[in-house]
């Protein structure tokens, strides 16, 4: 599990660590890890040209000490001080003693620029002087120290000039900004340096491969299809036939025992949709009956409210997807049952009356507020999908290629999450595992290129088999 802690949690853990470590030991650990990561990036240290951009606090201190380590190994290290009167004394002395130079303006070229402007003590965007300097050096490779300066650490908000890093070297634990967009986009690759901090449970996490393997449902030796769970799909309509097929494709990934498909309207009206579903999935059973979880909404059109009401009449977990999201409140909400809502930013904006840009700018806060408001798990789908529990916990999905932004992929995801619910996972696990598997299946289906929703669905069993083979 990748765990992210808030600034307040990190401060508390650091205080406890300071009390039992010699003065400056933590900063030296951070600086050593940073210097190693920079050396790895540079490939060779001797003769490398390094620019440090240093602010007023300990983030600058880490940076100066790391610069001193590189200078001792033969790098040419220049340093711009943004707050000369408040620069970390020990760090600056170490850099000077190692042969580093303080410069007023940066030289013509560097192999890397290091952002030591602010870390977890920062607030708001870069101030004008720092913004102008960073802007003039945007062609360089940037390494952010702890967090990219100018980006919100706890919320991942980006609302002005900031450092856009290629690599972020962070200390002690991840912070939400490293996982949650839009901030995560400014971090580049994230590398964690362990400081041995004693940390509380993390409010924001990202599942890793072995976590997913441990959570995947597996059939008991004597399982039959009903004990493995039946997932019911109420999706598709005369106008959107493909959505019904793709929802069933996700549900039929093999993680539940059986898929039941219930189209809207009479069997005659639904005949074309049923024919398509049966052609693609002859194993799916058509018609009403008992299920352990419902998936409702993809391509439901005008029938969405009727379909959602019918699903909610059963007291089983439900995935509320696509068109069903806009009729959720008129249908009385999910009323205490395990449930997953699967909006993208535009859908969540409509559901909550907030402009779409605001949802996109604050994905963590928007998902959390929606989970509290609707009383269930909310999966805000985006580059880094945010799965929020009503109690405030969050899991972020950081796998999945950009090619996954393709028509029908959401239908497959809804069906997959429904299968996991039917197999007995909690709503929080089903949503976060489903989102991870969906992203990884797309990468498996087509590692470097375009992928269709149907191909994603087809890759799910092989992806799960690989996870189970490797084990937790
Ligand atoms: N104290 C230590 O020994 C350790 C410190 N660590 C480092 O220390 C950092 C935290 O240090 P600090 O608490 O000194 O704070 P920072 O160095 O993050 O920030 C320093 C100061 O910058 C100013 N500032 C805030 N927002 C700004 C903005 N937008 N533009 C310009 N200036 C701004 C404020 O006056 C703030 O106090 C961590 O991020 C980490 O890099 C870690 O290495 C762990 C060990
Ligand atoms: K920084």
Short mmCIF file of C-alpha atoms and ligand atoms in Angstrom, two decimals:
data_model
loop_
_atom_site.label_atom_id
_atom_site.label_comp_id
_atom_site.label_asym_id
_atom_site.label_seq_id
_atom_site.Cartn_x
_atom_site.Cartn_y
_atom_site.Cartn_z
CA UNK A 1 0.00 0.00 0.00
CA UNK A 2 1.25 3.48 -0.75
CA UNK A 3 0.19 5.63 2.20
CA UNK A 4 -0.20 9.41 2.24
CA UNK A 5 -0.36 11.49 5.42
CA UNK A 6 -1.37 15.08 5.99
CA UNK A 7 1.04 17.86 6.92
CA UNK A 8 -0.29 17.83 10.48
CA UNK A 9 0.29 14.07 10.82
CA UNK A 10 3.81 14.40 9.42
CA UNK A 11 4.62 17.29 11.78
CA UNK A 12 3.45 15.25 14.80
CA UNK A 13 5.48 12.21 13.74
CA UNK A 14 8.55 14.39 13.09
CA UNK A 15 8.27 15.98 16.54
CA UNK A 16 8.30 12.53 18.11
CA UNK A 17 11.29 11.53 15.99
CA UNK A 18 13.23 14.73 16.79
CA UNK A 19 12.89 13.91 20.50
CA UNK A 20 14.77 10.63 20.11
CA UNK A 21 17.33 11.41 17.37
CA UNK A 22 20.46 13.58 17.49
CA UNK A 23 20.09 17.17 16.24
CA UNK A 24 19.96 17.35 12.46
CA UNK A 25 19.92 13.58 11.97
CA UNK A 26 16.57 13.54 10.17
CA UNK A 27 17.63 16.30 7.82
CA UNK A 28 20.84 14.40 7.04
CA UNK A 29 18.80 11.26 6.29
CA UNK A 30 16.56 13.29 3.96
CA UNK A 31 19.53 14.98 2.29
CA UNK A 32 21.36 11.68 1.80
CA UNK A 33 18.28 10.14 0.14
CA UNK A 34 17.83 13.21 -2.03
CA UNK A 35 21.50 13.21 -3.10
CA UNK A 36 21.28 9.51 -4.02
CA UNK A 37 18.12 10.08 -6.09
CA UNK A 38 19.77 13.02 -7.86
CA UNK A 39 22.89 10.96 -8.57
CA UNK A 40 20.70 8.16 -10.00
CA UNK A 41 18.91 10.66 -12.23
CA UNK A 42 22.12 12.31 -13.40
CA UNK A 43 23.87 9.01 -14.08
CA UNK A 44 27.23 10.56 -13.16
CA UNK A 45 27.92 13.09 -10.42
CA UNK A 46 31.47 14.22 -11.25
CA UNK A 47 31.19 17.24 -13.56
CA UNK A 48 27.37 17.36 -13.44
CA UNK A 49 25.93 20.89 -13.37
CA UNK A 50 23.30 21.31 -10.67
CA UNK A 51 21.16 24.34 -9.82
CA UNK A 52 19.56 24.60 -6.38
CA UNK A 53 16.65 27.02 -5.89
CA UNK A 54 16.39 27.53 -2.16
CA UNK A 55 13.67 29.12 -0.02
CA UNK A 56 13.43 30.13 3.61
CA UNK A 57 12.91 26.91 5.53
CA UNK A 58 14.02 23.37 6.17
CA UNK A 59 13.02 22.32 2.66
CA UNK A 60 15.85 24.60 1.54
CA UNK A 61 18.01 23.01 4.27
CA UNK A 62 17.50 19.52 2.83
CA UNK A 63 18.34 20.88 -0.60
CA UNK A 64 21.54 22.64 0.47
CA UNK A 65 22.82 19.59 2.36
CA UNK A 66 22.08 17.35 -0.65
CA UNK A 67 23.84 19.89 -2.89
CA UNK A 68 26.85 19.79 -0.55
CA UNK A 69 26.97 15.99 -0.87
CA UNK A 70 26.97 16.24 -4.68
CA UNK A 71 29.57 19.03 -4.65
CA UNK A 72 31.86 16.84 -2.52
CA UNK A 73 31.59 14.20 -5.25
CA UNK A 74 32.65 16.66 -7.94
CA UNK A 75 29.40 18.20 -9.16
CA UNK A 76 29.37 21.91 -10.02
CA UNK A 77 26.59 23.18 -7.77
CA UNK A 78 25.09 26.68 -8.12
CA UNK A 79 22.50 27.97 -5.74
CA UNK A 80 19.96 30.81 -5.95
CA UNK A 81 18.73 31.99 -2.53
CA UNK A 82 15.17 33.36 -2.63
CA UNK A 83 15.25 34.57 1.00
CA UNK A 84 18.95 35.25 1.68
CA UNK A 85 18.27 36.47 5.25
CA UNK A 86 16.34 33.34 6.23
CA UNK A 87 18.35 30.65 4.47
CA UNK A 88 19.11 27.49 6.47
CA UNK A 89 22.52 28.35 8.01
CA UNK A 90 23.92 24.85 8.42
CA UNK A 91 22.94 23.84 4.91
CA UNK A 92 24.46 26.95 3.33
CA UNK A 93 27.69 26.56 5.29
CA UNK A 94 27.93 22.91 4.19
CA UNK A 95 27.37 23.81 0.54
CA UNK A 96 30.00 26.56 0.63
CA UNK A 97 32.50 24.31 2.40
CA UNK A 98 32.00 21.70 -0.33
CA UNK A 99 32.73 24.25 -3.08
CA UNK A 100 29.13 25.15 -4.08
CA UNK A 101 28.51 28.73 -5.23
CA UNK A 102 25.72 31.17 -4.42
CA UNK A 103 24.76 32.99 -7.64
CA UNK A 104 22.43 35.93 -8.22
CA UNK A 105 21.24 34.65 -11.57
CA UNK A 106 21.44 31.11 -12.91
CA UNK A 107 24.05 30.22 -15.54
CA UNK A 108 23.23 29.24 -19.13
CA UNK A 109 22.74 25.52 -18.64
CA UNK A 110 22.29 22.82 -16.00
CA UNK A 111 21.72 19.08 -15.99
CA UNK A 112 19.11 19.41 -13.28
CA UNK A 113 17.31 22.11 -11.24
CA UNK A 114 16.33 21.27 -7.66
CA UNK A 115 13.24 22.86 -6.14
CA UNK A 116 13.96 23.55 -2.48
CA UNK A 117 11.67 26.59 -2.34
CA UNK A 118 9.02 25.24 0.05
CA UNK A 119 7.92 21.83 1.26
CA UNK A 120 5.23 21.00 3.78
CA UNK A 121 5.56 24.52 5.27
CA UNK A 122 4.37 26.08 2.01
CA UNK A 123 1.03 27.67 1.35
CA UNK A 124 -0.46 29.01 -1.85
CA UNK A 125 1.15 29.41 -5.27
CA UNK A 126 4.74 30.54 -5.86
CA UNK A 127 5.37 34.15 -4.91
CA UNK A 128 6.17 36.46 -7.89
CA UNK A 129 9.97 36.36 -7.65
CA UNK A 130 10.06 32.55 -7.41
CA UNK A 131 7.42 32.25 -10.13
CA UNK A 132 9.47 34.41 -12.53
CA UNK A 133 12.65 32.41 -11.87
CA UNK A 134 10.95 29.00 -12.19
CA UNK A 135 9.12 30.18 -15.32
CA UNK A 136 12.38 31.25 -16.97
CA UNK A 137 13.88 27.79 -16.28
CA UNK A 138 10.96 25.63 -17.37
CA UNK A 139 13.12 23.96 -20.04
CA UNK A 140 15.27 22.30 -17.36
CA UNK A 141 14.72 18.90 -15.75
CA UNK A 142 13.26 19.66 -12.29
CA UNK A 143 13.49 17.60 -9.13
CA UNK A 144 11.12 18.71 -6.38
CA UNK A 145 12.28 18.30 -2.78
CA UNK A 146 9.47 16.74 -0.74
CA UNK A 147 6.68 18.47 -2.72
CA UNK A 148 6.59 20.66 -5.84
CA UNK A 149 6.52 24.24 -4.56
CA UNK A 150 3.30 26.16 -5.15
CA UNK A 151 1.06 23.05 -5.08
CA UNK A 152 -1.32 22.30 -2.16
CA UNK A 153 0.19 19.49 -0.08
CA UNK A 154 -2.94 18.15 1.65
CA UNK A 155 -5.47 18.63 -1.15
CA UNK A 156 -3.40 18.46 -4.33
CA UNK A 157 -4.77 21.83 -5.44
CA UNK A 158 -2.96 23.83 -8.11
CA UNK A 159 -4.16 27.40 -8.34
CA UNK A 160 -1.28 29.45 -9.68
CA UNK A 161 2.40 29.36 -10.58
CA UNK A 162 4.10 26.21 -9.33
CA UNK A 163 6.99 23.89 -10.04
CA UNK A 164 6.20 21.11 -12.53
CA UNK A 165 8.65 18.41 -11.56
CA UNK A 166 9.96 15.42 -13.48
CA UNK A 167 10.84 13.70 -10.20
CA UNK A 168 9.74 14.38 -6.63
CA UNK A 169 11.84 13.01 -3.78
CA UNK A 170 9.71 12.93 -0.66
CA UNK A 171 10.55 12.08 2.93
CA UNK A 172 9.03 9.94 5.67
CA UNK A 173 5.75 9.20 3.90
CA UNK A 174 3.79 10.24 0.84
CA UNK A 175 1.53 13.28 1.11
CA UNK A 176 -1.89 13.48 -0.62
CA UNK A 177 -0.45 15.72 -3.35
CA UNK A 178 1.72 12.84 -4.56
CA UNK A 179 -1.34 10.72 -5.34
CA UNK A 180 -4.24 13.07 -6.07
CA UNK A 181 -4.68 15.16 -9.20
CA UNK A 182 -4.24 17.87 -10.26
CA UNK A 183 -1.30 18.11 -7.82
CA UNK A 184 0.04 14.65 -8.66
CA UNK A 185 0.58 15.75 -12.25
CA UNK A 186 3.08 18.35 -10.97
CA UNK A 187 5.06 15.70 -9.07
CA UNK A 188 6.25 13.55 -11.95
CA UNK A 189 7.70 10.27 -10.72
CA UNK A 190 7.62 10.08 -6.92
CA UNK A 191 10.46 8.55 -4.90
CA UNK A 192 10.07 7.99 -1.14
CA UNK A 193 13.01 8.24 1.27
CA UNK A 194 12.27 6.45 4.54
CA UNK A 195 12.95 8.45 7.70
CA UNK A 196 11.73 5.79 10.14
CA UNK A 197 8.79 7.92 11.31
CA UNK A 198 6.07 6.34 13.45
CA UNK A 199 2.89 7.26 11.56
CA UNK A 200 -0.85 6.84 12.25
CA UNK A 201 -3.29 5.19 9.79
CA UNK A 202 -3.20 7.04 6.48
CA UNK A 203 -6.26 8.99 5.32
CA UNK A 204 -5.26 8.62 1.66
CA UNK A 205 -3.85 5.42 0.15
CA UNK A 206 -3.06 3.91 -3.22
CA UNK A 207 -3.42 0.14 -3.64
CA UNK A 208 -0.40 -1.66 -5.05
CA UNK A 209 -0.36 -4.92 -6.96
CA UNK A 210 0.01 -7.19 -3.90
CA UNK A 211 -2.79 -5.33 -2.05
CA UNK A 212 -5.12 -6.00 -4.96
CA UNK A 213 -4.05 -9.66 -5.08
CA UNK A 214 -4.89 -9.99 -1.38
CA UNK A 215 -8.33 -8.41 -1.83
CA UNK A 216 -9.45 -10.26 -4.98
CA UNK A 217 -12.31 -12.67 -4.25
CA UNK A 218 -11.43 -16.33 -4.73
CA UNK A 219 -13.86 -19.24 -4.91
CA UNK A 220 -13.97 -21.60 -1.94
CA UNK A 221 -13.06 -25.21 -2.92
CA UNK A 222 -16.72 -26.28 -2.85
CA UNK A 223 -18.07 -23.09 -4.42
CA UNK A 224 -20.92 -23.09 -6.91
CA UNK A 225 -22.13 -20.20 -9.01
CA UNK A 226 -24.65 -18.94 -6.44
CA UNK A 227 -22.21 -18.98 -3.52
CA UNK A 228 -19.76 -16.97 -5.66
CA UNK A 229 -22.44 -14.31 -6.15
CA UNK A 230 -24.84 -13.28 -8.89
CA UNK A 231 -24.40 -9.79 -10.32
CA UNK A 232 -27.44 -8.20 -11.90
CA UNK A 233 -27.05 -5.65 -14.68
CA UNK A 234 -29.83 -3.18 -15.48
CA UNK A 235 -28.30 -1.24 -18.36
CA UNK A 236 -28.68 -0.41 -22.02
CA UNK A 237 -31.77 0.74 -23.87
CA UNK A 238 -33.08 0.85 -27.41
CA UNK A 239 -30.97 3.96 -28.04
CA UNK A 240 -27.83 2.74 -26.26
CA UNK A 241 -27.56 -0.98 -26.91
CA UNK A 242 -23.78 -1.19 -26.66
CA UNK A 243 -23.79 0.10 -23.08
CA UNK A 244 -25.79 -2.95 -22.00
CA UNK A 245 -23.29 -5.27 -23.68
CA UNK A 246 -20.27 -3.54 -22.18
CA UNK A 247 -21.76 -3.46 -18.66
CA UNK A 248 -22.35 -7.19 -18.96
CA UNK A 249 -18.78 -7.61 -20.29
CA UNK A 250 -17.39 -6.01 -17.14
CA UNK A 251 -19.72 -8.02 -14.91
CA UNK A 252 -18.84 -11.25 -16.76
CA UNK A 253 -15.13 -10.92 -15.90
CA UNK A 254 -15.34 -14.17 -13.95
CA UNK A 255 -15.01 -12.68 -10.46
CA UNK A 256 -18.68 -13.39 -9.65
CA UNK A 257 -20.47 -16.71 -10.28
CA UNK A 258 -23.15 -15.53 -12.68
CA UNK A 259 -24.46 -12.48 -14.54
CA UNK A 260 -28.16 -11.69 -14.78
CA UNK A 261 -29.19 -9.11 -17.40
CA UNK A 262 -32.46 -7.22 -16.99
CA UNK A 263 -33.24 -4.82 -19.85
CA UNK A 264 -35.70 -1.94 -19.55
CA UNK A 265 -39.26 -2.27 -20.86
CA UNK A 266 -40.96 -5.38 -22.18
CA UNK A 267 -39.02 -8.34 -23.58
CA UNK A 268 -40.31 -7.44 -27.06
CA UNK A 269 -39.09 -3.85 -26.81
CA UNK A 270 -35.76 -5.06 -25.48
CA UNK A 271 -35.31 -7.85 -28.04
CA UNK A 272 -32.49 -6.09 -29.98
CA UNK A 273 -30.49 -5.36 -26.79
CA UNK A 274 -31.01 -8.90 -25.53
CA UNK A 275 -29.85 -10.32 -28.85
CA UNK A 276 -26.63 -8.30 -28.68
CA UNK A 277 -25.94 -9.25 -25.06
CA UNK A 278 -26.57 -12.94 -25.72
CA UNK A 279 -24.41 -12.92 -28.83
CA UNK A 280 -21.49 -11.50 -26.84
CA UNK A 281 -22.22 -13.34 -23.58
CA UNK A 282 -24.24 -16.52 -24.02
CA UNK A 283 -23.51 -17.34 -20.37
CA UNK A 284 -25.52 -14.33 -19.12
CA UNK A 285 -29.05 -15.14 -17.91
CA UNK A 286 -31.76 -12.75 -19.10
CA UNK A 287 -34.68 -11.76 -16.87
CA UNK A 288 -35.44 -10.87 -13.26
CA UNK A 289 -34.42 -13.01 -10.30
CA UNK A 290 -32.29 -12.98 -7.17
CA UNK A 291 -28.94 -11.19 -7.28
CA UNK A 292 -26.30 -10.28 -4.68
CA UNK A 293 -25.58 -6.88 -6.25
CA UNK A 294 -27.03 -4.62 -8.93
CA UNK A 295 -25.32 -2.45 -11.53
CA UNK A 296 -27.65 0.22 -12.88
CA UNK A 297 -27.45 3.02 -15.37
CA UNK A 298 -25.12 2.69 -18.36
CA UNK A 299 -27.03 3.72 -21.45
CA UNK A 300 -30.27 3.57 -19.50
CA UNK A 301 -31.63 6.82 -20.96
CA UNK A 302 -35.25 7.47 -20.03
CA UNK A 303 -35.59 4.08 -18.36
CA UNK A 304 -32.95 4.88 -15.72
CA UNK A 305 -35.34 5.90 -12.93
CA UNK A 306 -37.52 2.83 -13.46
CA UNK A 307 -34.43 0.59 -13.51
CA UNK A 308 -32.91 2.20 -10.42
CA UNK A 309 -36.18 1.94 -8.45
CA UNK A 310 -36.43 -1.74 -9.36
CA UNK A 311 -32.84 -2.35 -8.23
CA UNK A 312 -33.34 -0.44 -4.98
CA UNK A 313 -36.45 -2.50 -4.21
CA UNK A 314 -34.02 -5.38 -3.54
CA UNK A 315 -32.06 -4.88 -0.36
CA UNK A 316 -28.66 -5.63 -1.95
CA UNK A 317 -25.53 -3.57 -2.73
CA UNK A 318 -25.72 -1.41 -5.82
CA UNK A 319 -23.47 0.35 -8.32
CA UNK A 320 -25.16 3.54 -9.53
CA UNK A 321 -23.58 4.43 -12.84
CA UNK A 322 -23.99 6.92 -15.71
CA UNK A 323 -27.64 7.88 -16.39
CA UNK A 324 -28.81 6.50 -13.03
CA UNK A 325 -26.67 9.08 -11.21
CA UNK A 326 -28.90 11.93 -12.34
CA UNK A 327 -32.05 10.24 -10.99
CA UNK A 328 -30.54 8.99 -7.72
CA UNK A 329 -32.09 11.67 -5.51
CA UNK A 330 -35.55 11.42 -7.10
CA UNK A 331 -35.38 7.67 -6.44
CA UNK A 332 -34.71 8.32 -2.73
CA UNK A 333 -30.95 7.73 -2.61
CA UNK A 334 -29.19 4.50 -1.69
CA UNK A 335 -30.60 4.45 1.87
CA UNK A 336 -27.99 2.74 3.99
CA UNK A 337 -27.14 -0.19 1.72
CA UNK A 338 -23.52 -0.70 0.49
CA UNK A 339 -23.33 1.37 -2.67
CA UNK A 340 -20.86 2.83 -5.14
CA UNK A 341 -21.58 5.92 -7.24
CA UNK A 342 -19.33 6.20 -10.29
CA UNK A 343 -19.44 9.78 -11.62
CA UNK A 344 -16.84 11.51 -13.74
CA UNK A 345 -16.28 15.20 -13.02
CA UNK A 346 -19.12 16.42 -15.25
CA UNK A 347 -21.63 14.02 -13.69
CA UNK A 348 -20.55 14.91 -10.15
CA UNK A 349 -20.82 18.60 -11.04
CA UNK A 350 -24.43 18.09 -12.17
CA UNK A 351 -25.27 15.98 -9.10
CA UNK A 352 -23.95 18.56 -6.66
CA UNK A 353 -24.63 21.83 -8.48
CA UNK A 354 -20.95 22.75 -8.52
CA UNK A 355 -19.17 23.91 -11.70
CA UNK A 356 -17.20 21.13 -13.39
CA UNK A 357 -13.96 23.13 -13.20
CA UNK A 358 -14.30 23.24 -9.41
CA UNK A 359 -14.71 19.47 -9.22
CA UNK A 360 -11.64 19.00 -11.42
CA UNK A 361 -9.62 21.51 -9.40
CA UNK A 362 -10.42 19.78 -6.07
CA UNK A 363 -10.89 16.10 -6.84
CA UNK A 364 -10.07 14.90 -3.32
CA UNK A 365 -12.41 17.35 -1.59
CA UNK A 366 -15.19 16.90 -4.16
CA UNK A 367 -15.20 13.09 -3.85
CA UNK A 368 -15.10 13.27 -0.03
CA UNK A 369 -17.94 15.78 0.16
CA UNK A 370 -20.04 13.72 -2.25
CA UNK A 371 -19.44 10.51 -0.25
CA UNK A 372 -20.59 12.27 2.93
CA UNK A 373 -23.59 13.83 1.21
CA UNK A 374 -24.85 10.67 -0.54
CA UNK A 375 -23.91 8.38 2.34
CA UNK A 376 -21.98 5.85 0.25
CA UNK A 377 -18.73 5.26 -1.60
CA UNK A 378 -18.10 7.71 -4.42
CA UNK A 379 -15.68 6.86 -7.20
CA UNK A 380 -14.71 10.05 -9.01
CA UNK A 381 -13.34 8.79 -12.32
CA UNK A 382 -10.36 10.61 -13.77
CA UNK A 383 -6.67 10.10 -14.61
CA UNK A 384 -6.12 9.24 -10.94
CA UNK A 385 -9.55 7.97 -9.88
CA UNK A 386 -10.49 8.93 -6.31
CA UNK A 387 -12.55 6.43 -4.28
CA UNK A 388 -13.95 8.18 -1.20
CA UNK A 389 -15.58 6.47 1.79
CA UNK A 390 -18.26 8.43 3.69
CA UNK A 391 -15.98 8.34 6.77
CA UNK A 392 -13.37 10.40 4.88
CA UNK A 393 -10.89 7.66 3.91
CA UNK A 394 -9.73 7.73 0.31
CA UNK A 395 -8.03 5.33 -2.09
CA UNK A 396 -6.52 6.70 -5.28
CA UNK A 397 -5.92 4.61 -8.39
CA UNK A 398 -2.61 5.50 -9.97
CA UNK A 399 -2.49 2.78 -12.65
CA UNK A 400 -4.13 2.95 -16.09
CA UNK A 401 -2.91 4.45 -19.35
CA UNK A 402 -4.42 7.64 -20.80
CA UNK A 403 -5.75 5.45 -23.65
CA UNK A 404 -8.32 4.19 -21.14
CA UNK A 405 -10.26 7.43 -21.64
CA UNK A 406 -12.39 5.76 -24.32
CA UNK A 407 -16.12 5.29 -24.92
CA UNK A 408 -17.57 2.35 -23.04
CA UNK A 409 -14.67 1.94 -20.59
CA UNK A 410 -16.91 3.30 -17.80
CA UNK A 411 -19.60 0.72 -18.61
CA UNK A 412 -17.04 -2.07 -18.22
CA UNK A 413 -15.83 -0.58 -14.93
CA UNK A 414 -19.36 -0.38 -13.51
CA UNK A 415 -19.98 -4.05 -14.35
CA UNK A 416 -16.64 -5.08 -12.85
CA UNK A 417 -17.32 -3.23 -9.57
CA UNK A 418 -20.76 -4.90 -9.47
CA UNK A 419 -19.15 -8.33 -9.84
CA UNK A 420 -16.82 -7.59 -6.92
CA UNK A 421 -19.76 -6.42 -4.78
CA UNK A 422 -21.71 -9.57 -5.65
CA UNK A 423 -18.66 -11.66 -4.70
CA UNK A 424 -18.83 -10.14 -1.23
CA UNK A 425 -16.33 -7.28 -1.18
CA UNK A 426 -17.25 -4.12 0.74
CA UNK A 427 -18.27 -1.13 -1.39
CA UNK A 428 -14.93 0.56 -0.61
CA UNK A 429 -12.85 -2.50 -1.58
CA UNK A 430 -15.01 -3.26 -4.64
CA UNK A 431 -14.64 0.28 -5.98
CA UNK A 432 -10.91 0.62 -5.31
CA UNK A 433 -9.99 -2.91 -6.45
CA UNK A 434 -12.27 -2.60 -9.49
CA UNK A 435 -10.73 0.70 -10.51
CA UNK A 436 -7.21 -0.70 -10.12
CA UNK A 437 -7.98 -3.89 -12.06
CA UNK A 438 -9.66 -1.86 -14.81
CA UNK A 439 -6.58 0.36 -15.24
CA UNK A 440 -4.14 -2.54 -15.10
CA UNK A 441 -6.23 -4.60 -17.53
CA UNK A 442 -6.08 -1.77 -20.06
CA UNK A 443 -2.30 -1.63 -19.71
CA UNK A 444 -2.10 -5.41 -20.11
CA UNK A 445 -4.42 -5.48 -23.13
CA UNK A 446 -2.41 -2.86 -24.99
CA UNK A 447 0.76 -1.76 -23.18
CA UNK A 448 1.57 1.16 -25.45
CA UNK A 449 -1.36 2.04 -27.60
CA UNK A 450 -5.06 2.53 -28.13
CA UNK A 451 -7.37 0.10 -26.39
CA UNK A 452 -11.11 -0.46 -26.76
CA UNK A 453 -13.53 -0.98 -23.88
CA UNK A 454 -14.22 -4.54 -25.04
CA UNK A 455 -10.49 -5.33 -25.04
CA UNK A 456 -10.21 -4.01 -21.47
CA UNK A 457 -13.03 -6.33 -20.40
CA UNK A 458 -11.42 -9.31 -22.14
CA UNK A 459 -8.08 -8.68 -20.39
CA UNK A 460 -9.55 -8.74 -16.85
CA UNK A 461 -9.42 -12.54 -16.29
CA UNK A 462 -5.78 -12.78 -17.45
CA UNK A 463 -4.83 -9.79 -15.30
CA UNK A 464 -6.49 -11.35 -12.24
CA UNK A 465 -4.84 -14.70 -12.95
CA UNK A 466 -1.44 -12.99 -13.04
CA UNK A 467 -2.14 -11.21 -9.75
CA UNK A 468 -3.19 -14.45 -8.07
CA UNK A 469 -0.15 -16.29 -9.46
CA UNK A 470 2.21 -13.67 -8.01
CA UNK A 471 0.25 -13.66 -4.74
CA UNK A 472 -0.08 -10.94 -2.10
N1 LIG B 1 13.10 19.73 10.29
C1 LIG B 1 13.84 18.72 9.77
O1 LIG B 1 14.90 18.35 10.26
C2 LIG B 1 13.31 18.04 8.62
C3 LIG B 1 12.68 18.79 7.66
N2 LIG B 1 12.24 18.26 6.54
C4 LIG B 1 12.02 19.20 5.45
O2 LIG B 1 11.46 20.38 5.97
C5 LIG B 1 10.36 20.78 5.21
C6 LIG B 1 9.45 21.62 6.03
O3 LIG B 1 10.23 22.72 6.46
P1 LIG B 1 9.64 24.04 7.08
O4 LIG B 1 8.68 23.74 8.10
O5 LIG B 1 10.81 24.86 7.47
O6 LIG B 1 8.86 24.72 5.90
P2 LIG B 1 9.22 24.91 4.34
O7 LIG B 1 10.67 24.85 4.11
O8 LIG B 1 8.35 24.03 3.58
O9 LIG B 1 8.71 26.40 4.11
C7 LIG B 1 9.47 27.45 4.70
C8 LIG B 1 8.80 28.77 4.72
O10 LIG B 1 8.52 29.25 3.43
C9 LIG B 1 7.58 30.28 3.49
N3 LIG B 1 6.51 30.08 2.47
C10 LIG B 1 5.32 29.45 2.63
N4 LIG B 1 4.64 29.42 1.47
C11 LIG B 1 5.43 30.05 0.56
C12 LIG B 1 5.26 30.32 -0.81
N5 LIG B 1 4.15 29.97 -1.47
N6 LIG B 1 6.26 30.95 -1.47
C13 LIG B 1 7.38 31.30 -0.80
N7 LIG B 1 7.59 31.08 0.52
C14 LIG B 1 6.61 30.45 1.19
C15 LIG B 1 7.02 30.25 4.88
O11 LIG B 1 7.59 31.30 5.59
C16 LIG B 1 7.45 28.87 5.37
O12 LIG B 1 7.54 28.81 6.75
C17 LIG B 1 9.81 19.49 4.66
O13 LIG B 1 9.04 19.69 3.52
C18 LIG B 1 11.09 18.73 4.38
O14 LIG B 1 11.61 19.09 3.14
C19 LIG B 1 12.37 16.84 6.33
O15 LIG B 1 13.52 16.65 5.64
C20 LIG B 1 12.48 16.05 7.60
C21 LIG B 1 13.49 16.59 8.47
K1 LIG B 2 9.98 21.82 -2.80
#
